[in-house]
Amino acid sequence: MEIKEVILGEKEIELAVRNLARELNNVYKDDDKVVLVAILKGSVVFASDLMRKLSFSVELDFIAASSYGSSTQTSGVVRITRDLDTSIAGRNVLLVEDIVDTGLTISYIKKLLDSRNPKTLRICAFLDKPSRRKTDLTIDYTGVKIPDKFVVGYGLDWNEKYRNLPRVAVIG
């Protein structure tokens, strides 16, 4: 697979992250601490950039799920491969995702975390591909909506490749 087209450059990514942080800073301005849950591996770059722009205190934790393997299409079967270290009961939780495509993975994780009785549970996704949605899902905070193309870079990968690209690109 090779890069076919750049969807978002570095400046566009920076602007989207800054706008999301501004919105989140307004929402959480009165909270003393929010548990930021980054979904591994893809969201780690976005979560790191976003976290540095937040003006409220965060506790960082990670959860990992898999539904793709080495394919460009989801299998539809979600497995949790790493769970949280932190209790989220009674706490404000911000679930951070790199991209929402079919919505199956994030819906599964949201349902799992909801069962742990957080005070609030909101979703922040850097990229949204609404044309592929297979679930009724509300994304509370979205960076950029993109067309139905398989993208890599800025943490997103294909078969563990391209995560380190500083831009978001289509491969084919």
Steps between C-alpha positions, in 0.01 A plus 500: 500500500616850421382853579251622240386837640541720806169576673633716787834674525683590820348851525147366452559238768635763741196723440253213555672399826510860621127546425410178684710604801329840510158332502603248767655772716161674505311179581732384780606840638339432838629143540805439713599180317379302201603145416620511142478147356697462179421205278824328401684499279369748246385784724826540692638774272173695501448449875853628572455813288152565641600446862775763480243760396251430778479750786334259747673219686485154343580152613610290203412136447488266203276232359579292193259326267539325170262443211721545192808277522702553180196582285362834383148378588372438852422142591203619705629306800643720777746365756638693797874438501588739787267630769512808723719520809278770654154477654267740319199463732351841578758681286487712186646298214607621157546211257753601232497324163704553185222421250139389514411294196227237538469595867509136612821524705421829672141390571628181659752690714243764598255231612776330701604824670138607561456179700768630740278791608696812402349837594521601133638321194561702186668410171760714326608378155764660284354362175144402419388299199118520541422339163626164637305501828332172594389605849291777649782691666539857620850643482507793740807672356628452145815643346451436127244312291661310214377308194480122480866432427750289695740743667830470684738732681478708818474176699282306257654197338464228245661177621708702756641726226464876443414597863791745507388708200441859617197530270189296420514328162310252285678180403419255230 
